[in-house]
Short mmCIF file of C-alpha atoms in Angstrom, two decimals:
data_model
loop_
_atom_site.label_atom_id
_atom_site.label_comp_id
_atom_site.label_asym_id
_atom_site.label_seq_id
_atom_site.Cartn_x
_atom_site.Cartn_y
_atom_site.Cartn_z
CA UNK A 1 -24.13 25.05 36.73
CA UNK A 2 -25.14 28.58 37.64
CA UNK A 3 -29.38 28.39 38.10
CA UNK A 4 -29.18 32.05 37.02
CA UNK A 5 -27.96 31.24 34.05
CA UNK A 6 -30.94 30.82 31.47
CA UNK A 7 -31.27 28.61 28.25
CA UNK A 8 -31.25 31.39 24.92
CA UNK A 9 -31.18 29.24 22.06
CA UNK A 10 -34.37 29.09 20.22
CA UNK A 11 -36.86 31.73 21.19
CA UNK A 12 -38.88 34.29 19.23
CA UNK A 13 -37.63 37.02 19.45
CA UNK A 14 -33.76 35.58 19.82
CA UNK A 15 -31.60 35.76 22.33
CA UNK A 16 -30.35 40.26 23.23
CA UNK A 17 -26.78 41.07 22.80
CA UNK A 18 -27.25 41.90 26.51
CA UNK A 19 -28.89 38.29 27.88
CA UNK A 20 -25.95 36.85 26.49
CA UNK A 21 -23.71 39.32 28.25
CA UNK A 22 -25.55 38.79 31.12
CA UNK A 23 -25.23 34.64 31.18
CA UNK A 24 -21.90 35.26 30.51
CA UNK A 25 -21.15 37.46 33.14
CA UNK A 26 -22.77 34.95 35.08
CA UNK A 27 -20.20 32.28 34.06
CA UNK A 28 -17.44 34.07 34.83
CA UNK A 29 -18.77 34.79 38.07
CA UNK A 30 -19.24 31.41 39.08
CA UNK A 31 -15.54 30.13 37.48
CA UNK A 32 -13.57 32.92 39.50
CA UNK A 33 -15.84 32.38 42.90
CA UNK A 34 -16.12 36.28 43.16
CA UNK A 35 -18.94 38.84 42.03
CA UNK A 36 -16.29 41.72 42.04
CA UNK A 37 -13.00 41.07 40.84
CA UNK A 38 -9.97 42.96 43.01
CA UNK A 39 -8.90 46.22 40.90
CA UNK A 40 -6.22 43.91 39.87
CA UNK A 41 -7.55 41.09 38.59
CA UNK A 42 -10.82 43.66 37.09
CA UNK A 43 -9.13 43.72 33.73
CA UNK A 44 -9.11 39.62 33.46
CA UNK A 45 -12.18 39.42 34.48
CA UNK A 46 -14.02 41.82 31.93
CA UNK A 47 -12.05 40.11 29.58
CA UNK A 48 -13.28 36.72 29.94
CA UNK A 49 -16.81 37.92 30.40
CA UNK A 50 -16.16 39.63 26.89
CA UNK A 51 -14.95 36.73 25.44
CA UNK A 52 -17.01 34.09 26.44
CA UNK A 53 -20.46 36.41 25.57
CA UNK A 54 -18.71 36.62 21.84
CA UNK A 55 -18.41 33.05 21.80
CA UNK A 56 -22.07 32.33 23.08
CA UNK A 57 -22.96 35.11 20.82
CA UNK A 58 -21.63 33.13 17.44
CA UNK A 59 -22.67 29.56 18.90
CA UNK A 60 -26.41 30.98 19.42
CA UNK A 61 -26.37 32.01 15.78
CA UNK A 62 -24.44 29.31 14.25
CA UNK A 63 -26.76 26.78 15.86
CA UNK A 64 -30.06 24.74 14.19
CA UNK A 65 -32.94 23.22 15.05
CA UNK A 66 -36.20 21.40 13.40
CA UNK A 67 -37.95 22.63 16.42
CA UNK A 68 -40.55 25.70 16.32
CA UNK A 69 -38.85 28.63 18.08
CA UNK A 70 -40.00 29.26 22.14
CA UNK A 71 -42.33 31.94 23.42
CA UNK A 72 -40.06 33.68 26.01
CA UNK A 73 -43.66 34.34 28.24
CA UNK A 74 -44.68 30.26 28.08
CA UNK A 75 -41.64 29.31 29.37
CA UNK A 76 -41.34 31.78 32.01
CA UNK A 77 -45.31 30.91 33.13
CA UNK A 78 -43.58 27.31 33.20
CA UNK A 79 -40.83 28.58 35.15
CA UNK A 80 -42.85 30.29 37.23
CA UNK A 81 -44.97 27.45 38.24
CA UNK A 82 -42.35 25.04 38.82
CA UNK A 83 -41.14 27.51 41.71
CA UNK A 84 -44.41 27.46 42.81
CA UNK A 85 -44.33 23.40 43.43
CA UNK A 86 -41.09 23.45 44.70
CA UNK A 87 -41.14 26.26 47.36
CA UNK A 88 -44.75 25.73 47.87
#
């Protein structure tokens, strides 16, 4: 799977219309093997990327969990220092 694409279930605040755009986007990136769809497949493109971010957008808020919601700057310190070990 796409590293750019980052887990957005559970966190405090939730998930932006836009981060899910954004993974989605990313998806459909990755699927087509292109950044920048030709003018004439542009229209398919922007369509799966809206599709897939609507159904991301109802799974995210359809979806439960026991478990206390994520600080978004923890898990990016995490993140952060697992780079750290890895390209260190």
């Amino acid at each position: 799977m796409c590293r750019n694409i980052k887990t957005l279930f559970n966190f405090d605040p939730p998930a932006t219309h836009d981060e899910i755009r954004d993974a989605a986007l990313q998806f459909v990136r990755k699927l087509s093997g292109t950044s920048k769809p030709s003018k004439k497949n542009e229209e398919a493109f922007n369509r799966a990327v809206d599709t897939i971010a609507e159904a991301a957008h109802e799974m995210l808020h359809a979806m439960e969990t026991h478990q206390h919601p994520r600080n978004r700057d923890e898990e990016a310190a995490k993140a952060k220092a697992r780079s750290a070990l890895r390209f260190a």
